[in-house]
mmCIF file of C-alpha atoms in Angstrom:
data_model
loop_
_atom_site.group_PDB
_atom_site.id
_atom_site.type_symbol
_atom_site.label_atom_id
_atom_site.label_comp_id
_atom_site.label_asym_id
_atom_site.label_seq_id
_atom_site.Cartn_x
_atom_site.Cartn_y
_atom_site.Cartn_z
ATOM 1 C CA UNK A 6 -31.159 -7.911 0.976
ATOM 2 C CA UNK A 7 -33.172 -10.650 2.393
ATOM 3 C CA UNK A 8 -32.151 -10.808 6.002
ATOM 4 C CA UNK A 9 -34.675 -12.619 8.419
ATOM 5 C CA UNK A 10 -33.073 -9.942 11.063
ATOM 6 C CA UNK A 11 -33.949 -7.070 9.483
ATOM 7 C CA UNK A 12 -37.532 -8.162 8.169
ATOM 8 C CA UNK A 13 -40.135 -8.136 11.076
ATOM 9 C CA UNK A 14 -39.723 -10.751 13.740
ATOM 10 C CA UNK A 15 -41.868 -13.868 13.772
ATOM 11 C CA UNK A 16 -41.009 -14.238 17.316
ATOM 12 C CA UNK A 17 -42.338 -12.148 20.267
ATOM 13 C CA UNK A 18 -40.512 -8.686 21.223
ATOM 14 C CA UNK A 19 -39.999 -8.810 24.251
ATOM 15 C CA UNK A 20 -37.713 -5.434 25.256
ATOM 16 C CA UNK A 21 -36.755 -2.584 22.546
ATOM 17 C CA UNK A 22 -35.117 0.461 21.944
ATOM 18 C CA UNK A 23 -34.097 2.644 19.365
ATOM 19 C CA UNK A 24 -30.719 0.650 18.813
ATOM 20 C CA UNK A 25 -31.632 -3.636 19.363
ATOM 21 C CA UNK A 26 -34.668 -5.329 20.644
ATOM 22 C CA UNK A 27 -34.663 -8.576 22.781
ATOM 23 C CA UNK A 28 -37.380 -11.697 21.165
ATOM 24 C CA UNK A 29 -38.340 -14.351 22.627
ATOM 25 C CA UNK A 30 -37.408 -17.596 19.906
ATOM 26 C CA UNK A 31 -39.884 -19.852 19.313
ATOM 27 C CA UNK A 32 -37.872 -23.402 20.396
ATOM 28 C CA UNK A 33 -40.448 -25.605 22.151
ATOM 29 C CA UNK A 34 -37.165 -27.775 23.454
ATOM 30 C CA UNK A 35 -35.917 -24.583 25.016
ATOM 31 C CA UNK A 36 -38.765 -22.458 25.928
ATOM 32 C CA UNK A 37 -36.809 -19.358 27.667
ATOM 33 C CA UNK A 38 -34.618 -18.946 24.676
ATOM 34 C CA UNK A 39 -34.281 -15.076 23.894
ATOM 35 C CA UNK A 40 -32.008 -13.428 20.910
ATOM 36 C CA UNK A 41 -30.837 -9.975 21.398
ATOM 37 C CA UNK A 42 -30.825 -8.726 17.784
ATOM 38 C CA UNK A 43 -29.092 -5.186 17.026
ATOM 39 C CA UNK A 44 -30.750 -2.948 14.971
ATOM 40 C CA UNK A 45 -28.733 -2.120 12.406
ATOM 41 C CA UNK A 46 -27.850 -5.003 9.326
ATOM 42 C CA UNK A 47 -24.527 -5.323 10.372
ATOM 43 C CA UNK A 48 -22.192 -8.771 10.984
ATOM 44 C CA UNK A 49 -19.957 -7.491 13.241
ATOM 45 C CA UNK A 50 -18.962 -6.647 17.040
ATOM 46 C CA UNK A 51 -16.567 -4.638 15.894
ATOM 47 C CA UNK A 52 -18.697 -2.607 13.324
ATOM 48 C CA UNK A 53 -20.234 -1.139 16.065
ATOM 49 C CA UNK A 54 -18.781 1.837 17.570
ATOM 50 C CA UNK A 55 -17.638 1.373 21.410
ATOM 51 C CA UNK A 56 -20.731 3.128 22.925
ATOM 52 C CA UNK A 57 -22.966 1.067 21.053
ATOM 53 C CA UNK A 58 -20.738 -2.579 22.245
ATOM 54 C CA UNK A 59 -21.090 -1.578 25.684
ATOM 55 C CA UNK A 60 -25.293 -1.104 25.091
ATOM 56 C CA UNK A 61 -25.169 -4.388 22.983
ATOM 57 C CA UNK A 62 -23.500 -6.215 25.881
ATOM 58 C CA UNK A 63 -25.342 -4.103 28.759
ATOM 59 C CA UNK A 64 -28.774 -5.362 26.864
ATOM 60 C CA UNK A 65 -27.198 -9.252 26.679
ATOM 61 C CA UNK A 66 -25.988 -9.400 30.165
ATOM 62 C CA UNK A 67 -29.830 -7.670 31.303
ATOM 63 C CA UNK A 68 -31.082 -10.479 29.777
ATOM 64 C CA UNK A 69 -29.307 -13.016 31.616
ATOM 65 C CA UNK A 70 -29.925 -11.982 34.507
ATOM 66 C CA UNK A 71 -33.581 -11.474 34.077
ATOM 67 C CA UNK A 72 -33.809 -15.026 33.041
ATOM 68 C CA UNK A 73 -31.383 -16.122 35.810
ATOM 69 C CA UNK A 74 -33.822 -14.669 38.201
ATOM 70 C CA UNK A 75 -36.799 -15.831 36.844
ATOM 71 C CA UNK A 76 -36.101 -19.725 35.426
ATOM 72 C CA UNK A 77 -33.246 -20.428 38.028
ATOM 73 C CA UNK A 78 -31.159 -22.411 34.897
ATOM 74 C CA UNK A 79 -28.862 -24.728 36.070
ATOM 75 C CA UNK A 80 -26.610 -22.999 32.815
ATOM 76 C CA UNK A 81 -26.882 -19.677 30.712
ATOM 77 C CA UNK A 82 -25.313 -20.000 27.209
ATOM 78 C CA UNK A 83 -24.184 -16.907 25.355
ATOM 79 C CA UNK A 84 -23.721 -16.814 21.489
ATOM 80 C CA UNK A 85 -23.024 -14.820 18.514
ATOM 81 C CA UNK A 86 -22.141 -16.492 15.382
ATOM 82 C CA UNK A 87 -24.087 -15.092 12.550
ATOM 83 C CA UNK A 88 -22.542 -17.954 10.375
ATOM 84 C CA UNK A 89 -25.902 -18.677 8.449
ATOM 85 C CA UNK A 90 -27.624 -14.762 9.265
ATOM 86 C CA UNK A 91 -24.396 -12.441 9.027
ATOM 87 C CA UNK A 92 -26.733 -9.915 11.232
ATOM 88 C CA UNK A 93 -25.677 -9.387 14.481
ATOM 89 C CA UNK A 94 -27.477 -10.973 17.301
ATOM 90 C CA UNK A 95 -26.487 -12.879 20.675
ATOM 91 C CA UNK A 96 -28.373 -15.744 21.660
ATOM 92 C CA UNK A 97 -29.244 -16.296 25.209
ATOM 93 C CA UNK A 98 -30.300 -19.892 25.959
ATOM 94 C CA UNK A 99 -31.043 -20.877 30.421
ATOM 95 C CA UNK A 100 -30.023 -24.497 29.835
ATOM 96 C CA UNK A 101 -30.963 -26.977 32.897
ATOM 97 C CA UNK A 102 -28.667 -30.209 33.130
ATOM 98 C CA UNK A 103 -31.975 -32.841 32.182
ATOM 99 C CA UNK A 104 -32.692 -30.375 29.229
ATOM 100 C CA UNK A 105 -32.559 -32.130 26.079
ATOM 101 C CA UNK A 106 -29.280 -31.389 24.590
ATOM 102 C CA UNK A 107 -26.796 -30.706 27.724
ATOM 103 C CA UNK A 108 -24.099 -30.816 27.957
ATOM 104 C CA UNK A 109 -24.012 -30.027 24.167
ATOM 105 C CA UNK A 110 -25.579 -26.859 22.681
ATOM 106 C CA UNK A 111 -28.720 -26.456 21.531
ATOM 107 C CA UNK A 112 -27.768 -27.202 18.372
ATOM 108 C CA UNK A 113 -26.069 -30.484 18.998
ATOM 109 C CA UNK A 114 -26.617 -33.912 19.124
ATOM 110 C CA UNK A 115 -29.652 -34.630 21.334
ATOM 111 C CA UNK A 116 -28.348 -36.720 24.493
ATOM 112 C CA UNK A 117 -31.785 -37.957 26.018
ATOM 113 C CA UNK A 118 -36.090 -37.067 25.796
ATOM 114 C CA UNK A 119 -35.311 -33.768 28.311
ATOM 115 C CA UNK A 120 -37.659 -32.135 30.538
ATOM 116 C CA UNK A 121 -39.000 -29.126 28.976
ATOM 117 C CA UNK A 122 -38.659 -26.204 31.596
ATOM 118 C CA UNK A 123 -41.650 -24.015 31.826
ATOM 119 C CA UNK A 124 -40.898 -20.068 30.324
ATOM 120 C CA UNK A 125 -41.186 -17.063 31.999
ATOM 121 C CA UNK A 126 -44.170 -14.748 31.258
ATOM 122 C CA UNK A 127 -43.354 -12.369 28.521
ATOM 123 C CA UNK A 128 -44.462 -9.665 30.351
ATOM 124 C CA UNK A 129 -42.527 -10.531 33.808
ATOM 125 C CA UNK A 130 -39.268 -11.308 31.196
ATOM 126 C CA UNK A 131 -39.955 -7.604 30.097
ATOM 127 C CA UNK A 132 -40.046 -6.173 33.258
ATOM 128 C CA UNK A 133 -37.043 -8.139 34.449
ATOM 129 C CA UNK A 134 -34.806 -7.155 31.233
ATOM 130 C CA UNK A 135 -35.801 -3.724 31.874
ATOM 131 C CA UNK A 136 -35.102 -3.543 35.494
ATOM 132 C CA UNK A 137 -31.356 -5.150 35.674
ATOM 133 C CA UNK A 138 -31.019 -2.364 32.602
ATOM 134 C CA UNK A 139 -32.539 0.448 34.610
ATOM 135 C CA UNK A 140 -31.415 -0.688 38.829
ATOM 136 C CA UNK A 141 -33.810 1.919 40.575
ATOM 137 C CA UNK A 142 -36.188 3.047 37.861
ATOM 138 C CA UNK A 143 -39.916 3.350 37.474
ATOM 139 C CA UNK A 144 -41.608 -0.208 37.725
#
């Protein structure tokens, strides 16, 4: 099998456990972009067993928020396709309205230059995934 998923990540990890991890995506138009990649090779929400959705989603939804908190986006877009990598992942995109593709999605049609937003520090991203995950825990 020659899934890019499964082989070791090109981008940054950013946030893992034992069942997905959270990477940072190398997309210079889009610099906070983060992919939530489950562990396992398979395509499918529904392959999953309910406990393991509700982490899935839990780890999504952390992310979001951590990015929320820390870029301000005008816009967060959520997606899982797995069209062209049947392995499944969620994308997690803070989109800002003078961003180089909005209103379309990231993948569309350019609609101007775009200001490029600045990232948030890996390390502050981590801490911020882990914290909406973990309301109360260690630091």
């Amino acid at each position: 099998m020659d899934c890019p998923l499964c082989a070791l990540p090109s981008e940054l990890t950013l946030w893992e456990d034992e069942r997905c991890r959270v990477i940072r995506v190398d997309d210079a138009a889009h610099p906070g972009f983060c992919r939530v990649v489950w562990g396992e090779h398979v395509a499918e929400m529904t392959d999953l067993s309910p406990a393991d959705r509700r982490h899935l989603l839990d780890v999504v939804m952390a992310t979001e928020a951590a990015l929320r908190n820390l870029l301000d986006p005008d816009k967060i877009n959520l997606a899982s396709f797995g069209n062209m990598v049947p392995h499944l992942h969620w994308h997690v995109i803070p989109r800002y309205r003078d961003d180089r593709h909005f209103p379309e999605s990231v993948w569309g049609a350019p609609q101007r230059e775009g200001v490029v937003h600045p990232a948030a520090d890996a390390v502050a991203l981590a801490r911020a995934i882990d914290g909406a995950l973990h309301p109360g825990g260690p630091d």
